[in-house]
Amino acid sequence: MSTDWLSVVSHETLVRRATLLRDVRDFFAERSILEVTTPTLGSAGVSDAHIENITVPLPNSTGYLQTSPEYAMKRLLAGGSGAIYQIAPAYRGGESGRRHSIEFTMLEWYRPGLSLLALIAEVQQLLDESTDGMPRCPIVSYRQLFEEHCGVNPHQASVATLFQIIQDHAINADHLSDEQVNAAGYLDLLFSVLVEPKLDAVVVTEFPACQAALAKTGLDTAGDMVAQRFEFFLDGLELANGYDELDEEAEIRSRFASNNKIRQRRGTEVIPIDERAVIAMSKMPPCVGVALGLDRLLMQIVGAQDISKVINFSTDR
């Protein structure tokens, strides 16, 4: 008789997830950060060309399952909510594997008036208080890591130089479409293959400006334009992604438009701009924000090598 109706998650892991959720809520309550909830179904998705939205047919339109609660939370920020956090399901099509799930649990929070360095410290504090002996994560720049593992300054390297490194390491780049055969596409590929697997307990900062997404950009100490964002890595796995949040309406629209141009060239769905979110982003107070994958954190806590071992009834069930 088939037993595929059973969850493969152990009772010990069920208990540890419940404890983690309690610890997270206690952490934010102690800091007077307000827990909020927002709809998981919206009228617009995200235009990021690397993310596949999941759509839902509605009576008179198309709905989008949230890839994160970011847009709705920024509308609350613009309305004067103050510091907020949310634990929410998120959905991303095409993301299935040992460390990816189409549906997963995201912790996201926003801190008006806080600096990016202060937010990094707060993420570390959360990890310290919600886990048993999570290692401290030193802060290292993207440039330092890229130079160490690839031998060139990522902010100044030419497309030809990056392609030569790809060839030297016999990395398959056939999956890159025409519009990705540029510095941004090659940087993504090289970092994921040559750098990320070696990152154990580290915070990466000052990403290339072409990877800013919805983060502000600025000059680093060497005079290169960089994205004002960070990522926490544990055991070669991205755990958290934080931004100094972009709040200039013209630039926000420009980035959304650029994303949709890439989508159009690829023949993938062009995503309608969420006008309410764009207006809210331009009106919210200066703030920083971060999203953290709770399932990936739980993997680290219980020593799981596959995300299906910490998610009840993952995609294959």
C-alpha positions as a printed Julia matrix, in Angstrom:
317×3 Matrix{Float64}:
   0.0    0.0     0.0
   1.32   3.45   -0.9
   2.42   5.71    1.93
   2.95   8.85   -0.14
   0.15  10.49    1.84
   2.55  10.65    4.8
   4.81  13.6     5.51
   8.5   12.74    5.45
   9.2   15.43    8.05
  10.15  13.94   11.41
   8.27  14.78   14.59
  11.49  16.28   15.97
  11.62  18.67   13.02
   7.96  19.57   13.45
   8.72  20.55   17.05
  11.85  22.47   16.02
   9.89  24.45   13.43
   7.3   25.4    16.03
  10.08  26.47   18.4
  11.75  28.52   15.66
   8.51  30.36   14.87
   7.99  31.11   18.56
  11.56  32.36   18.94
  11.24  34.61   15.89
   8.04  36.17   17.19
   9.61  36.69   20.62
  12.62  38.34   18.97
  10.49  40.95   17.21
   8.14  41.47   20.14
  11.11  42.38   22.34
  12.03  45.07   19.78
   8.46  46.38   19.39
   8.42  45.41   15.72
   4.83  44.85   14.64
   3.71  41.57   13.06
   1.48  42.11   10.01
  -0.35  39.98    7.48
  -1.07  40.85    3.86
  -2.81  38.98    1.01
  -0.87  36.22   -0.71
  -2.8   36.84   -3.94
  -2.28  40.13   -5.76
  -3.21  41.9    -8.99
   0.42  42.16  -10.15
   3.51  40.01   -9.89
   7.21  40.82   -9.91
   9.02  41.77  -13.09
  12.41  40.39  -12.02
  13.5   38.36  -15.04
  15.0   35.63  -12.83
  11.72  34.9   -11.01
   8.8   32.94  -12.44
   5.42  34.13  -11.17
   2.58  31.68  -10.53
  -0.75  32.98  -11.77
  -4.32  32.26  -10.74
  -7.32  32.86  -13.07
  -9.8   35.27  -11.51
 -13.31  36.13  -12.83
 -12.2   39.29  -14.65
  -8.42  39.29  -14.42
  -5.27  37.33  -13.6
  -4.08  37.02  -10.02
  -0.48  36.49   -8.93
   0.62  34.43   -5.96
   3.2   36.49   -4.07
   6.87  35.73   -4.59
   7.36  37.67   -1.34
   5.17  40.04    0.72
   7.44  42.98   -0.23
   5.04  45.16   -2.23
   2.17  44.97    0.24
   4.46  45.57    3.2
   5.89  48.66    1.55
   2.36  50.0     1.14
   1.95  49.6     4.91
   5.27  51.39    5.5
   4.17  54.29    3.32
   0.97  54.47    5.35
   2.9   54.96    8.58
   3.06  51.44   10.02
   6.55  51.85   11.43
   8.83  48.82   11.76
   7.03  45.64   10.65
   7.66  41.95    9.99
   5.73  39.09    8.43
   6.0   35.31    8.3
   4.31  34.29    5.07
   4.09  31.65    2.36
   5.77  32.6    -0.91
   5.54  31.0    -4.34
   8.02  30.85   -7.21
   7.47  28.73  -10.29
  10.27  26.55  -11.6
  12.07  26.47   -8.25
  12.3   22.82   -7.33
  15.3   20.9    -6.08
  17.36  19.97   -3.04
  17.42  23.56   -1.78
  14.41  25.04   -3.58
  10.66  24.59   -3.29
   7.87  26.17   -5.32
   6.1   27.04   -2.06
   8.17  28.05    0.95
   8.03  30.15    4.11
   9.57  33.61    4.13
  10.36  35.93    7.02
  10.53  39.53    5.88
  11.01  42.7     7.92
  11.51  46.44    7.42
  13.2   48.95    9.71
  12.66  52.67    9.0
  15.62  54.81   10.0
  18.03  51.9    10.45
  21.34  51.63    8.57
  22.27  48.64    6.43
  25.07  47.72    8.85
  22.64  47.86   11.77
  20.27  45.56    9.88
  23.11  43.09    9.26
  23.78  43.09   13.0
  20.09  42.5    13.69
  19.98  39.52   11.33
  23.0   38.07   13.15
  21.25  38.63   16.49
  18.17  36.8    15.21
  20.33  33.87   14.12
  22.1   33.86   17.48
  18.87  33.82   19.48
  16.86  31.39   17.36
  19.5   28.72   16.79
  21.96  26.66   18.8
  25.45  27.93   18.11
  24.97  29.47   14.68
  28.42  30.77   13.65
  29.21  34.47   13.47
  29.23  35.78    9.92
  32.02  38.22    8.98
  31.25  40.93    6.42
  33.09  40.59    3.11
  32.61  42.58   -0.09
  31.51  40.92   -3.34
  34.63  42.37   -4.94
  36.96  40.76   -2.39
  35.39  37.33   -2.9
  35.27  37.63   -6.68
  38.9   38.7    -6.86
  39.9   35.82   -4.58
  38.13  33.13   -6.59
  38.03  34.6   -10.1
  41.06  36.91  -10.15
  39.42  40.1   -11.44
  37.53  43.15  -10.16
  33.86  42.34  -10.93
  32.95  46.02  -11.18
  35.47  46.73  -13.93
  35.96  43.43  -15.79
  34.95  43.4   -19.45
  32.55  40.89  -20.96
  35.48  39.34  -22.84
  37.47  38.9   -19.62
  34.55  37.29  -17.81
  33.91  34.96  -20.75
  37.56  33.92  -20.75
  37.3   32.94  -17.06
  34.22  30.87  -17.9
  36.16  29.09  -20.63
  39.22  28.6   -18.42
  37.06  26.81  -15.84
  35.11  24.84  -18.47
  31.8   26.26  -17.21
  28.8   25.61  -19.44
  27.22  28.95  -20.42
  24.93  27.59  -23.15
  21.84  28.3   -21.06
  22.45  32.05  -21.2
  20.19  33.71  -23.75
  21.41  36.53  -25.98
  20.45  39.33  -23.61
  22.27  37.6   -20.77
  25.56  37.45  -22.65
  26.82  40.56  -20.91
  28.63  41.41  -17.71
  25.55  40.84  -15.54
  24.86  37.38  -16.91
  28.46  36.25  -16.67
  28.89  37.66  -13.16
  25.83  35.72  -11.99
  27.16  32.52  -13.52
  30.71  32.86  -12.19
  29.6   33.81   -8.69
  27.15  30.9    -8.47
  29.67  28.33   -9.72
  33.04  29.51   -8.38
  32.18  31.54   -5.28
  28.89  30.55   -3.62
  29.78  26.88   -2.94
  32.76  28.09   -0.89
  30.79  30.53    1.28
  30.28  29.22    4.8
  28.99  31.71    7.38
  29.65  35.03    5.66
  27.8   38.25    4.82
  28.42  39.44    1.26
  28.0   43.18    0.66
  28.4   45.71   -2.17
  27.09  43.63   -5.05
  27.57  44.89   -8.63
  25.19  47.73   -9.5
  23.65  45.57  -12.23
  22.35  43.29   -9.44
  20.71  46.07   -7.42
  17.1   44.9    -7.95
  15.2   47.36   -5.69
  18.21  48.46   -3.63
  19.87  51.85   -3.77
  23.25  52.18   -5.46
  26.31  54.22   -4.49
  30.08  54.41   -4.78
  32.3   52.09   -2.75
  35.62  53.2    -1.27
  37.38  52.4    -4.56
  34.99  54.58   -6.54
  33.05  51.74   -8.18
  29.24  51.88   -8.35
  27.76  49.11   -6.2
  24.37  47.96   -4.95
  23.69  48.81   -1.32
  22.56  45.33   -0.33
  23.8   42.18    1.39
  23.3   38.44    1.46
  23.91  36.01    4.32
  25.41  32.68    3.28
  25.66  29.51    5.37
  27.16  26.29    4.0
  27.14  27.67    0.45
  23.45  28.51    0.7
  21.9   31.98    0.51
  19.87  32.45    3.67
  18.92  36.14    3.74
  18.88  39.03    1.28
  18.74  42.65    2.51
  18.48  46.08    0.86
  18.81  49.75    1.55
  15.41  50.22   -0.03
  15.07  52.25   -3.23
  12.53  55.06   -2.87
  12.93  57.14   -6.06
   9.83  56.7    -8.22
  11.51  57.4   -11.58
  14.29  54.9   -10.88
  11.84  52.27   -9.65
   9.83  52.59  -12.87
  13.0   52.46  -14.93
  14.11  49.2   -13.32
  10.69  47.61  -13.74
  10.68  48.65  -17.4
  14.17  47.2   -17.94
  13.07  43.91  -16.39
  10.05  43.72  -18.68
  12.18  44.41  -21.75
  14.27  41.37  -20.87
  11.11  39.34  -20.36
   9.78  40.46  -23.73
  12.99  39.45  -25.5
  12.88  36.06  -23.82
   9.28  35.5   -24.79
   8.15  35.26  -21.16
   5.22  37.08  -19.62
   5.5   40.86  -19.34
   4.33  41.75  -15.83
   1.99  44.71  -15.34
   3.45  47.34  -13.04
   1.89  47.4    -9.6
   1.06  51.11   -9.55
  -0.01  51.09   -5.92
   3.29  49.55   -4.9
   5.36  51.97   -6.98
   3.63  54.99   -5.46
   4.0   53.52   -1.97
   7.73  52.88   -2.47
   8.24  56.53   -3.36
   6.35  57.66   -0.24
   7.68  55.28    2.4
  10.24  56.59    4.9
  13.94  55.8     4.32
  14.34  52.23    5.5
  16.16  48.95    5.13
  14.56  45.55    4.67
  15.5   41.9     4.56
  13.93  38.59    3.53
  15.06  35.35    5.18
  14.14  31.82    4.12
  12.81  30.09    7.24
  12.85  26.64    5.64
  16.52  27.05    4.73
  17.27  28.22    8.25
  15.49  25.17    9.63
  17.61  22.98    7.33
  20.7   24.42    9.0
  19.29  23.9    12.48
  18.33  20.24   12.05
  21.14  19.33    9.64
  18.85  18.48    6.7
  20.41  18.27    3.23
  17.11  18.48    1.35
  14.42  21.12    1.83
  11.71  18.44    1.47
  12.83  17.11    4.86
  11.65  20.29    6.61
   8.52  21.16    4.58
   5.38  19.13    5.19
   4.04  17.8     1.89
   6.54  19.47   -0.41
   5.94  19.66   -4.16
   6.51  15.96   -4.88
   3.85  15.05   -2.29
